[in-house]
Each structure stands twice: as C-alpha cells, then as structure tokens.
C-alpha cells in the first residue's frame, strides 16, 4: 500500500517540474558567458531603453530611486537658480554650495553699489531664488567683481 501511494504521489509531482518548455521569455536569452542576460527581443539591453514606459520602472514608488533619464538632479536646481538671474544686467552666477537643505550662492556684480544698495539687491535676488526653489534655505552673497 505504501509503494502504491508513493508511486501515485510521484506521478502527480513529476509532470509539474517539467513546465512549458515551448514558451520563450524575452529575458531568457543569454550567451555562454551570460553577457546578453537581461536583453529584450531587439537585442538592446535593459539599460539602453527608455525607462519611462518600461515595466521595471520604479517611479511608481517614491521610496525608490528615479531611474529615468529625465530625473531631476542638482544640476536642475542650479539651472533654476541661474534662471532667476535672467534679465538682471551686470550679474553673473558664481559658485553654488549645497549642504542638505541649505544653499549658498555667490553672485558677482559689475556695478559699483553702496552697502545699502548691495543689501537691497541681495534681498531682491533672495526673493527671486526662493520663488524658483522654495524647498531650500538660500543665502545670497553678492560681491563686486
């Protein structure tokens, strides 16, 4: 009786191990060294595709790192700060130092201004840059070049 029960169980479990061998998964192809692992049918790898429409895109969860090529970065923040200077004659952007949520921006002016005019100009630039990047604490340092 035990042999019969063992044979029946074995006959039920063995076909489950075979699976469907005729269905090819798009990521199953690889060469002998495994260098083509994770390629799609066109042959270009997962890292060469646009990830905005990809099913492996992690942008649905804010806790994961954004992998798309159009993700915002610190360079985007610097561009927003320099856009705040557009239309301001005689001002050029200097070094930008970022430390957590604090940003220190040095702006150079070619105008000869008094101390009061410098403070007023710094306050005006500070308001523009805070409107451009409200999530940072911005400190402006206006210097004569």
PDB file of C-alpha atoms in Angstrom:
ATOM      1  CA  UNK A   1       0.000   0.000   0.000  1.00  0.00           C
ATOM      2  CA  UNK A   2       2.849   2.396   0.830  1.00  0.00           C
ATOM      3  CA  UNK A   3       4.522   1.686  -2.520  1.00  0.00           C
ATOM      4  CA  UNK A   4       1.295   2.362  -4.398  1.00  0.00           C
ATOM      5  CA  UNK A   5       0.733   5.642  -2.537  1.00  0.00           C
ATOM      6  CA  UNK A   6       4.369   6.692  -3.174  1.00  0.00           C
ATOM      7  CA  UNK A   7       4.048   5.927  -6.912  1.00  0.00           C
ATOM      8  CA  UNK A   8       0.794   7.911  -7.196  1.00  0.00           C
ATOM      9  CA  UNK A   9       2.312  10.945  -5.441  1.00  0.00           C
ATOM     10  CA  UNK A  10       5.432  10.684  -7.589  1.00  0.00           C
ATOM     11  CA  UNK A  11       3.348  10.505 -10.772  1.00  0.00           C
ATOM     12  CA  UNK A  12       1.464  13.649  -9.740  1.00  0.00           C
ATOM     13  CA  UNK A  13       4.561  15.673  -8.865  1.00  0.00           C
ATOM     14  CA  UNK A  14       6.891  14.831 -11.755  1.00  0.00           C
ATOM     15  CA  UNK A  15       4.833  16.494 -14.534  1.00  0.00           C
ATOM     16  CA  UNK A  16       4.721  19.713 -12.513  1.00  0.00           C
ATOM     17  CA  UNK A  17       8.512  20.002 -12.689  1.00  0.00           C
ATOM     18  CA  UNK A  18       8.604  19.994 -16.478  1.00  0.00           C
ATOM     19  CA  UNK A  19       6.748  23.284 -17.032  1.00  0.00           C
ATOM     20  CA  UNK A  20       6.027  24.622 -20.505  1.00  0.00           C
ATOM     21  CA  UNK A  21       9.331  24.433 -22.392  1.00  0.00           C
ATOM     22  CA  UNK A  22       7.920  25.926 -25.627  1.00  0.00           C
ATOM     23  CA  UNK A  23       7.241  29.418 -24.227  1.00  0.00           C
ATOM     24  CA  UNK A  24      10.242  31.761 -24.512  1.00  0.00           C
ATOM     25  CA  UNK A  25      10.522  34.576 -22.026  1.00  0.00           C
ATOM     26  CA  UNK A  26      12.032  37.772 -23.535  1.00  0.00           C
ATOM     27  CA  UNK A  27      14.776  37.879 -20.880  1.00  0.00           C
ATOM     28  CA  UNK A  28      15.744  34.189 -21.085  1.00  0.00           C
ATOM     29  CA  UNK A  29      18.277  34.521 -23.922  1.00  0.00           C
ATOM     30  CA  UNK A  30      21.905  34.625 -22.909  1.00  0.00           C
ATOM     31  CA  UNK A  31      25.165  33.529 -24.459  1.00  0.00           C
ATOM     32  CA  UNK A  32      27.691  31.145 -22.922  1.00  0.00           C
ATOM     33  CA  UNK A  33      29.254  33.867 -20.768  1.00  0.00           C
ATOM     34  CA  UNK A  34      25.950  35.405 -19.699  1.00  0.00           C
ATOM     35  CA  UNK A  35      26.734  38.753 -21.307  1.00  0.00           C
ATOM     36  CA  UNK A  36      23.363  39.062 -23.050  1.00  0.00           C
ATOM     37  CA  UNK A  37      21.380  38.422 -19.891  1.00  0.00           C
ATOM     38  CA  UNK A  38      18.521  40.909 -19.487  1.00  0.00           C
ATOM     39  CA  UNK A  39      18.167  41.702 -23.201  1.00  0.00           C
ATOM     40  CA  UNK A  40      14.907  42.179 -24.992  1.00  0.00           C
ATOM     41  CA  UNK A  41      13.962  40.755 -28.401  1.00  0.00           C
ATOM     42  CA  UNK A  42      15.602  43.627 -30.322  1.00  0.00           C
ATOM     43  CA  UNK A  43      18.930  42.849 -28.685  1.00  0.00           C
ATOM     44  CA  UNK A  44      19.483  46.141 -26.897  1.00  0.00           C
ATOM     45  CA  UNK A  45      19.829  45.753 -23.161  1.00  0.00           C
ATOM     46  CA  UNK A  46      17.555  46.990 -20.411  1.00  0.00           C
ATOM     47  CA  UNK A  47      19.926  49.890 -19.755  1.00  0.00           C
ATOM     48  CA  UNK A  48      19.685  51.144 -23.366  1.00  0.00           C
ATOM     49  CA  UNK A  49      15.900  51.513 -23.366  1.00  0.00           C
ATOM     50  CA  UNK A  50      13.801  54.467 -22.312  1.00  0.00           C
ATOM     51  CA  UNK A  51      12.613  53.568 -18.820  1.00  0.00           C
ATOM     52  CA  UNK A  52       9.581  55.875 -18.699  1.00  0.00           C
ATOM     53  CA  UNK A  53       7.345  53.195 -20.267  1.00  0.00           C
ATOM     54  CA  UNK A  54       9.204  50.135 -19.009  1.00  0.00           C
ATOM     55  CA  UNK A  55       7.539  47.672 -16.625  1.00  0.00           C
ATOM     56  CA  UNK A  56      10.679  47.678 -14.469  1.00  0.00           C
ATOM     57  CA  UNK A  57      10.412  51.424 -13.900  1.00  0.00           C
ATOM     58  CA  UNK A  58      10.446  52.158 -10.176  1.00  0.00           C
ATOM     59  CA  UNK A  59       8.990  55.651 -10.384  1.00  0.00           C
ATOM     60  CA  UNK A  60       5.645  54.428  -9.061  1.00  0.00           C
ATOM     61  CA  UNK A  61       7.039  54.225  -5.531  1.00  0.00           C
ATOM     62  CA  UNK A  62       8.541  57.446  -4.133  1.00  0.00           C
ATOM     63  CA  UNK A  63      10.862  55.420  -1.880  1.00  0.00           C
ATOM     64  CA  UNK A  64      12.812  54.050  -4.872  1.00  0.00           C
ATOM     65  CA  UNK A  65      15.416  55.962  -6.864  1.00  0.00           C
ATOM     66  CA  UNK A  66      14.162  57.512 -10.099  1.00  0.00           C
ATOM     67  CA  UNK A  67      15.908  55.678 -12.967  1.00  0.00           C
ATOM     68  CA  UNK A  68      14.627  57.693 -15.928  1.00  0.00           C
ATOM     69  CA  UNK A  69      16.987  59.882 -17.915  1.00  0.00           C
ATOM     70  CA  UNK A  70      14.810  62.947 -17.296  1.00  0.00           C
ATOM     71  CA  UNK A  71      15.026  62.734 -13.498  1.00  0.00           C
ATOM     72  CA  UNK A  72      15.673  65.973 -11.606  1.00  0.00           C
ATOM     73  CA  UNK A  73      19.121  66.373 -10.079  1.00  0.00           C
ATOM     74  CA  UNK A  74      21.296  69.059  -8.503  1.00  0.00           C
ATOM     75  CA  UNK A  75      22.165  70.444 -11.943  1.00  0.00           C
ATOM     76  CA  UNK A  76      18.463  71.111 -12.494  1.00  0.00           C
ATOM     77  CA  UNK A  77      18.401  73.087  -9.242  1.00  0.00           C
ATOM     78  CA  UNK A  78      21.415  75.166 -10.317  1.00  0.00           C
ATOM     79  CA  UNK A  79      19.723  75.895 -13.642  1.00  0.00           C
ATOM     80  CA  UNK A  80      16.652  77.174 -11.786  1.00  0.00           C
ATOM     81  CA  UNK A  81      18.853  79.454  -9.685  1.00  0.00           C
ATOM     82  CA  UNK A  82      20.581  80.833 -12.774  1.00  0.00           C
ATOM     83  CA  UNK A  83      17.175  81.367 -14.429  1.00  0.00           C
ATOM     84  CA  UNK A  84      16.329  83.692 -11.539  1.00  0.00           C
ATOM     85  CA  UNK A  85      19.202  85.922 -12.723  1.00  0.00           C
ATOM     86  CA  UNK A  86      17.857  86.206 -16.268  1.00  0.00           C
ATOM     87  CA  UNK A  87      17.047  89.812 -17.029  1.00  0.00           C
ATOM     88  CA  UNK A  88      19.380  91.132 -14.333  1.00  0.00           C
ATOM     89  CA  UNK A  89      22.085  93.183 -16.021  1.00  0.00           C
ATOM     90  CA  UNK A  90      25.581  93.145 -14.604  1.00  0.00           C
ATOM     91  CA  UNK A  91      25.065  89.971 -12.541  1.00  0.00           C
ATOM     92  CA  UNK A  92      26.818  86.651 -13.074  1.00  0.00           C
ATOM     93  CA  UNK A  93      26.392  83.487 -11.073  1.00  0.00           C
ATOM     94  CA  UNK A  94      29.361  82.244  -9.102  1.00  0.00           C
ATOM     95  CA  UNK A  95      29.858  79.084  -7.070  1.00  0.00           C
ATOM     96  CA  UNK A  96      26.871  77.289  -5.585  1.00  0.00           C
ATOM     97  CA  UNK A  97      27.463  75.357  -2.350  1.00  0.00           C
ATOM     98  CA  UNK A  98      24.774  72.902  -1.294  1.00  0.00           C
ATOM     99  CA  UNK A  99      24.651  71.352   2.173  1.00  0.00           C
ATOM    100  CA  UNK A 100      21.457  69.417   2.808  1.00  0.00           C
ATOM    101  CA  UNK A 101      18.593  71.886   2.582  1.00  0.00           C
ATOM    102  CA  UNK A 102      20.898  74.929   2.656  1.00  0.00           C
ATOM    103  CA  UNK A 103      22.271  76.566  -0.483  1.00  0.00           C
ATOM    104  CA  UNK A 104      24.855  79.357  -0.534  1.00  0.00           C
ATOM    105  CA  UNK A 105      25.018  81.228  -3.825  1.00  0.00           C
ATOM    106  CA  UNK A 106      27.713  83.729  -4.747  1.00  0.00           C
ATOM    107  CA  UNK A 107      26.606  86.309  -7.295  1.00  0.00           C
ATOM    108  CA  UNK A 108      29.070  88.708  -8.854  1.00  0.00           C
ATOM    109  CA  UNK A 109      28.094  92.215  -9.889  1.00  0.00           C
ATOM    110  CA  UNK A 110      29.912  94.618 -12.127  1.00  0.00           C
ATOM    111  CA  UNK A 111      28.090  97.655 -10.698  1.00  0.00           C
ATOM    112  CA  UNK A 112      29.623  99.870  -8.036  1.00  0.00           C
ATOM    113  CA  UNK A 113      26.973  99.806  -5.284  1.00  0.00           C
ATOM    114  CA  UNK A 114      26.856 101.178  -1.764  1.00  0.00           C
ATOM    115  CA  UNK A 115      26.333  98.829   1.205  1.00  0.00           C
ATOM    116  CA  UNK A 116      22.626  99.646   1.403  1.00  0.00           C
ATOM    117  CA  UNK A 117      22.177  99.064  -2.333  1.00  0.00           C
ATOM    118  CA  UNK A 118      24.045  95.760  -2.009  1.00  0.00           C
ATOM    119  CA  UNK A 119      21.728  94.619   0.811  1.00  0.00           C
ATOM    120  CA  UNK A 120      18.627  95.644  -1.136  1.00  0.00           C
ATOM    121  CA  UNK A 121      19.909  93.872  -4.235  1.00  0.00           C
ATOM    122  CA  UNK A 122      20.720  90.728  -2.175  1.00  0.00           C
ATOM    123  CA  UNK A 123      17.203  90.736  -0.729  1.00  0.00           C
ATOM    124  CA  UNK A 124      15.683  91.116  -4.195  1.00  0.00           C
ATOM    125  CA  UNK A 125      17.777  88.225  -5.551  1.00  0.00           C
ATOM    126  CA  UNK A 126      16.975  86.116  -2.478  1.00  0.00           C
ATOM    127  CA  UNK A 127      13.234  86.561  -3.060  1.00  0.00           C
ATOM    128  CA  UNK A 128      13.594  85.578  -6.735  1.00  0.00           C
ATOM    129  CA  UNK A 129      15.653  82.481  -5.943  1.00  0.00           C
ATOM    130  CA  UNK A 130      13.335  81.377  -3.133  1.00  0.00           C
ATOM    131  CA  UNK A 131      10.424  81.599  -5.582  1.00  0.00           C
ATOM    132  CA  UNK A 132      12.443  79.471  -8.026  1.00  0.00           C
ATOM    133  CA  UNK A 133      13.448  76.854  -5.398  1.00  0.00           C
ATOM    134  CA  UNK A 134      11.196  77.088  -2.332  1.00  0.00           C
ATOM    135  CA  UNK A 135      12.400  73.808  -0.771  1.00  0.00           C
ATOM    136  CA  UNK A 136      15.861  75.191   0.078  1.00  0.00           C
ATOM    137  CA  UNK A 137      17.128  77.770   2.564  1.00  0.00           C
ATOM    138  CA  UNK A 138      19.036  80.108   0.261  1.00  0.00           C
ATOM    139  CA  UNK A 139      21.762  82.524   1.337  1.00  0.00           C
ATOM    140  CA  UNK A 140      22.966  85.055  -1.228  1.00  0.00           C
ATOM    141  CA  UNK A 141      26.443  86.541  -1.171  1.00  0.00           C
ATOM    142  CA  UNK A 142      26.656  89.500  -3.567  1.00  0.00           C
ATOM    143  CA  UNK A 143      30.236  90.521  -4.378  1.00  0.00           C
ATOM    144  CA  UNK A 144      31.779  93.109  -6.667  1.00  0.00           C
ATOM    145  CA  UNK A 145      33.878  91.598  -9.398  1.00  0.00           C
TER     146      UNK A 145
END
